[in-house]
Coordinates of C-alpha atoms in Angstrom, one line a residue:
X1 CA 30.6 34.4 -106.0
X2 CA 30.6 37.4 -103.9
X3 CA 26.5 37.2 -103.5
X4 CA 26.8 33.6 -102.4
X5 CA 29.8 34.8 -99.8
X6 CA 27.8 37.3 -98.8
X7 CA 24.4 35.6 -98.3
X8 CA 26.8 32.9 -96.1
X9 CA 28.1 35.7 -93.8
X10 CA 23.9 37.0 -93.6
X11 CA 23.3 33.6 -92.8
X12 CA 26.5 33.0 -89.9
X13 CA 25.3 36.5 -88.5
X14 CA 21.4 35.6 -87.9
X15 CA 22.7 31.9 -86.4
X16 CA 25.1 34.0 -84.3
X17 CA 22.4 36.1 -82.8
X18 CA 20.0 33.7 -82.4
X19 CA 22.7 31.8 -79.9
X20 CA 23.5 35.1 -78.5
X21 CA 20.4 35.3 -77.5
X22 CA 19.6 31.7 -76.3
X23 CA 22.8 32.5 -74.2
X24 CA 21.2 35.1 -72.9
X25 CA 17.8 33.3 -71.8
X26 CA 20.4 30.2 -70.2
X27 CA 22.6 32.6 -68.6
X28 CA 18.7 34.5 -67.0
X29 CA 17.9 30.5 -66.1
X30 CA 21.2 30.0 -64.7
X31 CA 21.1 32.8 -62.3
X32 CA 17.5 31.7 -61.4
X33 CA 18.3 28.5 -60.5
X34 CA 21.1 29.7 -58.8
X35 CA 18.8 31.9 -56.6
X36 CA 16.5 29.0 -56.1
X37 CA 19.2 26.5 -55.3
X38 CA 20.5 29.2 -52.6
X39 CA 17.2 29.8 -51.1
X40 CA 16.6 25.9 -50.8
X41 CA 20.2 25.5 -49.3
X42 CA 19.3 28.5 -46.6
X43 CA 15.9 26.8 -45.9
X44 CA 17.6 23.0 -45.3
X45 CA 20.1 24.7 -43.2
X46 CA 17.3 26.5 -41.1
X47 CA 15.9 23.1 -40.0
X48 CA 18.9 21.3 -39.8
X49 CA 19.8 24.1 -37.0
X50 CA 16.0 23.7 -35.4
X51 CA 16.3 19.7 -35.5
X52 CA 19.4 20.1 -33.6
X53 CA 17.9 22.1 -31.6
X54 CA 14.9 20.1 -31.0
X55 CA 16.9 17.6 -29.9
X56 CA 19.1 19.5 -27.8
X57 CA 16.1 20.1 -26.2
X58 CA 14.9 16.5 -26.0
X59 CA 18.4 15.1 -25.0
X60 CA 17.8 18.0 -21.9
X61 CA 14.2 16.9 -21.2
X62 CA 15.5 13.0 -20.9
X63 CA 18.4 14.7 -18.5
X64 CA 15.6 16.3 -16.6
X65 CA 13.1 13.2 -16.8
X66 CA 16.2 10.9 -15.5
X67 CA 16.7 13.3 -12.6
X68 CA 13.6 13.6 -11.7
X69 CA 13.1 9.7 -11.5
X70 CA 16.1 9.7 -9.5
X71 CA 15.2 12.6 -7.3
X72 CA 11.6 10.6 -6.5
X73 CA 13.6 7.1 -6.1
X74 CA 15.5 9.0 -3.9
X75 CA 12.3 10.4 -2.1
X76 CA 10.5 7.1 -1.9
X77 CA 13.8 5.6 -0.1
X78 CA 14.1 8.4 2.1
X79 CA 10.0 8.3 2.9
X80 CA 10.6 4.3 3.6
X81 CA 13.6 4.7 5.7
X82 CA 11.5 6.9 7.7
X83 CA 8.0 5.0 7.9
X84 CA 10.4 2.2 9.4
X85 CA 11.9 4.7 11.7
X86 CA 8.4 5.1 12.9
X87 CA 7.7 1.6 13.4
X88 CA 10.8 1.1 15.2
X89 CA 10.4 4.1 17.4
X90 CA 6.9 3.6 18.0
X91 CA 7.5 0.1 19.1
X92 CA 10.2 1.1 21.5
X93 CA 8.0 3.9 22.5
X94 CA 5.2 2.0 23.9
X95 CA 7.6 -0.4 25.9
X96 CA 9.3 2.4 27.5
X97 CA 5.6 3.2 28.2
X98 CA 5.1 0.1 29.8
X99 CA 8.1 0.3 32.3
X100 CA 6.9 3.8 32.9
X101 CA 3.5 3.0 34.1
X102 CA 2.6 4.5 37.8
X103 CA 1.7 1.8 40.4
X104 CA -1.4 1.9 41.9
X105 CA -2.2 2.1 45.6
X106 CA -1.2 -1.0 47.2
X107 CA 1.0 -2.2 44.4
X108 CA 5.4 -1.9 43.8
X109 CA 6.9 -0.4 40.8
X110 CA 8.0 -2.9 37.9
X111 CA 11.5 -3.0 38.4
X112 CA 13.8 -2.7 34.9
X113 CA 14.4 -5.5 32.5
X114 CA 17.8 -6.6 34.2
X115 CA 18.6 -7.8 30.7
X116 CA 17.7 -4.1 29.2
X117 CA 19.8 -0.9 28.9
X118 CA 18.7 1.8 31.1
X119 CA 15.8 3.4 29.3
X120 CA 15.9 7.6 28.7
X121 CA 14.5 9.7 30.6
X122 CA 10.9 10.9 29.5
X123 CA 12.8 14.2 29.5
X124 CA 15.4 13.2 27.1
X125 CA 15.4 14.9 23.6
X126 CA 15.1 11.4 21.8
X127 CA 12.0 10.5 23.4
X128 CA 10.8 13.6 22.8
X129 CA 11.2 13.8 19.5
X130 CA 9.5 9.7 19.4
X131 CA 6.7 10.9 20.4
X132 CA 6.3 14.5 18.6
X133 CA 6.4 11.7 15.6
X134 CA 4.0 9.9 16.9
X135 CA 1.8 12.5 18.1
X136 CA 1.2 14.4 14.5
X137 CA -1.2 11.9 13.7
X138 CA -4.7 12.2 16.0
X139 CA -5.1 9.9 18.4
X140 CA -8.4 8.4 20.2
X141 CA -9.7 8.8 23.7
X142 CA -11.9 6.2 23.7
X143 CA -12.8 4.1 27.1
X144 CA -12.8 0.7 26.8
X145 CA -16.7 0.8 26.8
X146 CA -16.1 2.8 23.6
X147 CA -13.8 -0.1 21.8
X148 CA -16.7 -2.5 22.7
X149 CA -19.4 -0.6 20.9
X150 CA -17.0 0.0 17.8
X151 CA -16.7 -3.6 17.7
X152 CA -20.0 -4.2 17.6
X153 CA -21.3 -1.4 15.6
X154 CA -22.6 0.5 18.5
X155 CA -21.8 3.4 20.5
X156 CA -24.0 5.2 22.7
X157 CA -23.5 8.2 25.1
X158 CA -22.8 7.6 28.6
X159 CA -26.1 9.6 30.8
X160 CA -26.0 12.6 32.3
X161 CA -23.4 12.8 35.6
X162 CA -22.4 9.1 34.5
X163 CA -18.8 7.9 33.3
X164 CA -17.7 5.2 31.1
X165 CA -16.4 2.0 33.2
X166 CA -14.2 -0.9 32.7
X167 CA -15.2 -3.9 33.1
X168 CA -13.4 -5.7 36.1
X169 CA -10.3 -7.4 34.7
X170 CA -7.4 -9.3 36.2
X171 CA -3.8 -8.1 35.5
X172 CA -2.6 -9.2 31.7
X173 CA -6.4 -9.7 31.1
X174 CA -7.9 -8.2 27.7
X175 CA -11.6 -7.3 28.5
X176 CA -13.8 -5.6 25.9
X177 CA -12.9 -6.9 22.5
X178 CA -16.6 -6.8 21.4
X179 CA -18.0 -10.1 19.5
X180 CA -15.9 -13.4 18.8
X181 CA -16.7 -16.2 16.1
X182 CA -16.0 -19.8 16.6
X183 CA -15.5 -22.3 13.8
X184 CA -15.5 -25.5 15.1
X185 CA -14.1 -27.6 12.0
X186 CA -12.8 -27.7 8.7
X187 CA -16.0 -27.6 7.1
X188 CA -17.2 -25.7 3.5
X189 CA -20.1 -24.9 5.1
X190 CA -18.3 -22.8 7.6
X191 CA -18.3 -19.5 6.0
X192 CA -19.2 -15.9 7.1
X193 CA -19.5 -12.9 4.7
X194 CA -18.8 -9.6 5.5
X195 CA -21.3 -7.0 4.2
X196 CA -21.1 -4.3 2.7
X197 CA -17.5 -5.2 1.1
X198 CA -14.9 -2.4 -0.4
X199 CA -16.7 0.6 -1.6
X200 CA -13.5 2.3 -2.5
X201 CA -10.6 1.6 -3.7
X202 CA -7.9 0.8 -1.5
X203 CA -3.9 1.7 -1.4
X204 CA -3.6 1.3 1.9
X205 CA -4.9 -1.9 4.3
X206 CA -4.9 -2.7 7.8
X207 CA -6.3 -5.8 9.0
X208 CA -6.3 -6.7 12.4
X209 CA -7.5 -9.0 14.9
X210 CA -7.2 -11.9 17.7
X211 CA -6.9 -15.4 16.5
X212 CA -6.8 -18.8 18.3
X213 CA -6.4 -22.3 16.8
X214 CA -6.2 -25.6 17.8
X215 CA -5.2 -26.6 14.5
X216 CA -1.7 -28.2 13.3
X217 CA -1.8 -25.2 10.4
X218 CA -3.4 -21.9 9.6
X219 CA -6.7 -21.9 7.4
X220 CA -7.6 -18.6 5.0
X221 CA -8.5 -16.0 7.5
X222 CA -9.8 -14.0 4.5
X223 CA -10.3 -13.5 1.1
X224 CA -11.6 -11.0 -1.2
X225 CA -12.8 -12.0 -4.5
X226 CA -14.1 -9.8 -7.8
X227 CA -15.1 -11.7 -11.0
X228 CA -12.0 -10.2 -12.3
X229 CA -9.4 -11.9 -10.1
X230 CA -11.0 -14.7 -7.1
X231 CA -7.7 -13.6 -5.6
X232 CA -8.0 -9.8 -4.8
X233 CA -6.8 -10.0 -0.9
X234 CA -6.3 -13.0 0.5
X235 CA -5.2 -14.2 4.0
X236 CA -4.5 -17.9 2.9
X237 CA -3.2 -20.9 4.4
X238 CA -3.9 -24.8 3.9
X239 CA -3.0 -28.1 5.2
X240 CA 0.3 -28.0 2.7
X241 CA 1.9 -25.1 3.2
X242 CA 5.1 -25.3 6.1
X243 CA 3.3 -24.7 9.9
X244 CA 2.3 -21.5 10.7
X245 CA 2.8 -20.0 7.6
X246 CA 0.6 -17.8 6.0
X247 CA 0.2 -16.1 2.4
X248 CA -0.3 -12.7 1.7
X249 CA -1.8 -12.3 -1.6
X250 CA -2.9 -8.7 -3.1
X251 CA -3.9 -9.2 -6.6
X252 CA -3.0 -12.5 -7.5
X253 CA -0.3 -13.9 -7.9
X254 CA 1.7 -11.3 -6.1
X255 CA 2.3 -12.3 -2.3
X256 CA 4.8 -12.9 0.6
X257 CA 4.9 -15.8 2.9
X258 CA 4.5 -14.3 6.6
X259 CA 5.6 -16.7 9.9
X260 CA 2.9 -17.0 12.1
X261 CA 4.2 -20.0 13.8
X262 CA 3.5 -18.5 17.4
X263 CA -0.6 -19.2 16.4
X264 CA -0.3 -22.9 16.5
X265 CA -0.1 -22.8 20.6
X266 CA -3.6 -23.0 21.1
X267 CA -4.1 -19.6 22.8
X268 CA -4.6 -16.1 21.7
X269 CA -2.7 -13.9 20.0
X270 CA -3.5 -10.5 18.6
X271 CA -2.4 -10.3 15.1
X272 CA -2.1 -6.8 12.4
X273 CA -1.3 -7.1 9.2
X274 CA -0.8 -3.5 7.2
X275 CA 0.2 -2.5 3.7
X276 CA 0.4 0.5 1.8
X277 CA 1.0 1.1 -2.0
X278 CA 3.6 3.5 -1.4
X279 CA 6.9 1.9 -2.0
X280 CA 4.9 -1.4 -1.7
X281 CA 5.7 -1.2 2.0
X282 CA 3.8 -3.8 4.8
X283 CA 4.5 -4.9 7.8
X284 CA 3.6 -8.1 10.4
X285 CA 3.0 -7.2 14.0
X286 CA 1.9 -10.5 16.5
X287 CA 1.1 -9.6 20.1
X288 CA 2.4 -5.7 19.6
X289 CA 5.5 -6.9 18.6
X290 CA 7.0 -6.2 14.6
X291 CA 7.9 -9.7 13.1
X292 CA 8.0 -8.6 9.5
X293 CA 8.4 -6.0 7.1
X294 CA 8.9 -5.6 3.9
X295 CA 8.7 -3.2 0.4
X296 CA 8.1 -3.4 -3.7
X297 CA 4.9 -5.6 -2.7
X298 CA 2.5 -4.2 -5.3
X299 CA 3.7 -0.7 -5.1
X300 CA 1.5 1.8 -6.2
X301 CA -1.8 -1.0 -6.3
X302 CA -4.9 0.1 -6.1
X303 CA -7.5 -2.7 -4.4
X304 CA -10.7 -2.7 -6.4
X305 CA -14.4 -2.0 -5.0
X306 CA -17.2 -4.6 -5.7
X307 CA -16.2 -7.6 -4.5
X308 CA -17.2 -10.8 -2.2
X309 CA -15.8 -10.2 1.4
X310 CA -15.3 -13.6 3.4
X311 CA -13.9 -14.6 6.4
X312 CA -12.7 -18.5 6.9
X313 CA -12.4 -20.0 3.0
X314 CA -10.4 -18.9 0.2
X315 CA -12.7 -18.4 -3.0
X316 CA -11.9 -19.9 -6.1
X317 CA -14.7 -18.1 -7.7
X318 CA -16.5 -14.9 -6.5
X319 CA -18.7 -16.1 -3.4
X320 CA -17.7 -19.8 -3.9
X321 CA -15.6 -22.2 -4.6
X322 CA -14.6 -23.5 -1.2
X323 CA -11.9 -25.9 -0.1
X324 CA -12.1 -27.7 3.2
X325 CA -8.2 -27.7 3.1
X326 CA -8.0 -24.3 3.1
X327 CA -10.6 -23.6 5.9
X328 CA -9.9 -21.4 9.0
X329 CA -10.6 -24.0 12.2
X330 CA -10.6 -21.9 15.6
X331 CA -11.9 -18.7 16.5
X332 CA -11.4 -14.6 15.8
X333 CA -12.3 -11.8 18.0
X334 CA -12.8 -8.5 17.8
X335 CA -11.7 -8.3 13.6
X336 CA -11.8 -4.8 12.3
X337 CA -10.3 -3.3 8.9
X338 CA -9.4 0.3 8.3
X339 CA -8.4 1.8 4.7
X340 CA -5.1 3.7 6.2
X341 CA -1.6 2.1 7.6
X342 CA -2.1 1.7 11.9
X343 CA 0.9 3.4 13.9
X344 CA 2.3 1.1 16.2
X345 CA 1.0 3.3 19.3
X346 CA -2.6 2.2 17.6
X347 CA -1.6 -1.5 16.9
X348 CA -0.2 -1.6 20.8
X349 CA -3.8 0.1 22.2
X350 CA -5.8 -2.0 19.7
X351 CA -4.1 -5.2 21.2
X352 CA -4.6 -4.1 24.8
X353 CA -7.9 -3.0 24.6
X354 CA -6.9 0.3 25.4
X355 CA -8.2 2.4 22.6
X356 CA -10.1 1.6 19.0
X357 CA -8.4 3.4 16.2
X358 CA -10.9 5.8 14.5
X359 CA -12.0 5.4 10.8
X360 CA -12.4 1.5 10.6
X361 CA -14.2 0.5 7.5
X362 CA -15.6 -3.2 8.7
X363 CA -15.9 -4.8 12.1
X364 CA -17.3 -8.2 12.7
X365 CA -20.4 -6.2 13.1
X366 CA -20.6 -6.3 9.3
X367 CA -20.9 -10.2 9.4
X368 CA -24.2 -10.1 7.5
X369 CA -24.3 -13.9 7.3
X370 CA -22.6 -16.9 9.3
X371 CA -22.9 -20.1 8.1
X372 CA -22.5 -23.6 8.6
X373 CA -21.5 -24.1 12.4
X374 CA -20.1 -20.7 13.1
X375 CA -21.1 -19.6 16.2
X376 CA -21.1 -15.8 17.0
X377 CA -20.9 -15.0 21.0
X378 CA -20.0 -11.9 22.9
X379 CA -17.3 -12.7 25.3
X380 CA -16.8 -10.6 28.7
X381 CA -12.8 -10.9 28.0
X382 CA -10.8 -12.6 25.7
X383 CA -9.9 -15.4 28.0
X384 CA -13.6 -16.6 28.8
X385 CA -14.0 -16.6 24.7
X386 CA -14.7 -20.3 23.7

């Protein structure tokens, strides 16, 4: 009895150290685990603080994105109120120049628009500062001679001792617009391409010219086509649209209506149509005078090189696709296209014959082929033009 007893206590002792000891080993685990599951709780924390702080710092860069946008609306709207000012001033600036024009020999001062508040003084501060506005961009000296041969893709220098002349004009005459071209009907075969076309892009367009027409509506003055779009830059009217109006189209179908009823009189009127892509901005001047403006007309647009150039038809296709409907019937006189947005000082000289702006891309003297019953004649002034 007291070996069996004993060999039961040998045996409790050996189980009792063997779980002592596999204590031992899970209590070693336990405390490794324990280090692991600390390290992996230090390490989630870690980038639980750096993704909060990422997007801290991405809330703060969409703060300073959103300000920024704000800041440049706030820019654009400031730079547009100002271009207007411009316009405005420059228009009001080059009437106050007329008044202000010194009689000749022989000949009485205008007397004042009764109708008109007394103009400033050319002294005066606010005409001052007009025209230090208007006079940071350079301005031309060219004779009239000078705006002749621009027209026409010519310019020579006067000889020695001699001095450029105008020719002899009377008063309210405009003399030396360079070449004029006639289209007699509503024809599809009345077309004239202008040659070489864009060969640049452009974000900025002014296109100006004199018109006359006979006609109860206003044809396509001009369209530019690519084989992307047949619609590009187009100057387009037809039989259906309301009289005197006009569509301008820049990359179709974006476009504004423009009023050019005063056209339909039969006699000439000088006529500027300008557009930048900054802030979509253009404006509508018709003998000098500002008849529309406007903004968010394909704002920040660029006008793509390589395509067909015509004057009287609106393409359908590129080069083609002609509509007698839509076909200019009268004539146009001394057309020229510059890549930049004309002042209103230029637009005023342009439309007197005073001065040709500098930097025109295309002139009439680009017309690399009339056809149809065009007719292309040099005309002494505008009113002898056919």
């Amino acid at each position: 009895m007291a070996l069996a007893v004993n060999q039961s206590q040998a045996a409790m002792q050996s189980d009792l150290g063997h779980l002592k000891t596999w204590m031992r080993k899970s209590h070693r685990r336990s405390r490794k685990v324990d280090s692991r599951l600390l390290a992996l709780g230090a390490t989630l924390s870690e980038r639980s603080q750096q993704r909060a702080l990422q997007r801290k710092e991405q809330e703060a860069q969409r703060e300073a994105l959103s300000s920024l946008a704000l800041d440049l609306r706030a820019l654009q709207d400031t730079l547009a109120r100002l271009m207007h000012v411009v316009q405005s001033q420059g228009a009001r600036l080059d009437t106050l120049e007329g008044w202000l024009q010194v009689p000749g020999p022989g000949t009485t001062a205008p007397a004042w628009p009764p109708t008109q508040p007394e103009p400033p003084s050319p002294s005066s501060p606010k005409l001052q500062g007009s025209r230090q506005v208007l006079r940071a961009l350079p301005e031309p000296r060219d004779s009239p001679q000078d705006f002749a041969d621009r027209l026409q893709g010519k310019r020579e220098p006067p000889g020695p001792g001699s001095q450029w002349t105008q020719s002899p004009e009377r008063p309210g005459e405009i003399c030396n617009i360079g070449p004029a071209l006639i289209f007699p009907n509503a024809s599809t075969e009345n077309v004239v391409f202008l040659s070489p076309g864009f060969l640049v892009g452009l974000r900025a367009l002014s296109v100006c010219s004199w018109i006359r027409t006979a006609s109860g509506y206003l044809g396509t003055l001009l369209s530019y086509a690519t084989e992307e779009n047949d619609n590009k830059l187009v100057l387009h009217g037809r039989d259906s649209l309301a009289p005197g109006s006009i569509h301008f189209v820049i990359g179709d179908p974006a476009f504004r209506e423009l009023p050019l009823q005063p056209l339909l009189d039969g006699q000439w009127h000088h006529v500027c149509v300008i557009w930048t892509s900054i802030l979509g901005r253009y404006w509508l001047h018709v003998d000098r005078r500002l008849v529309a403006t406007g903004s968010r007309f394909r704002e920040g647009y660029e006008i793509p090189p390589g395509g067909s150039l015509v004057l009287g038809q609106e393409q359908d296709s590129m080069g083609g696709g002609f509509d007698s409907s839509e076909s200019f019937m009268g004539s146009v006189a001394g057309l020229a296209m510059w890549d930049r947005v004309l002042v209103p000082r230029e637009v005023s000289h342009l439309a007197t014959g005073k001065e040709f702006p500098p930097g025109a891309i295309l002139t009439l003297a680009n017309a690399a082929s009339v056809g149809g019953f065009v007719q292309r004649v040099n005309c002494t002034c505008l009113e002898l033009c056919p």
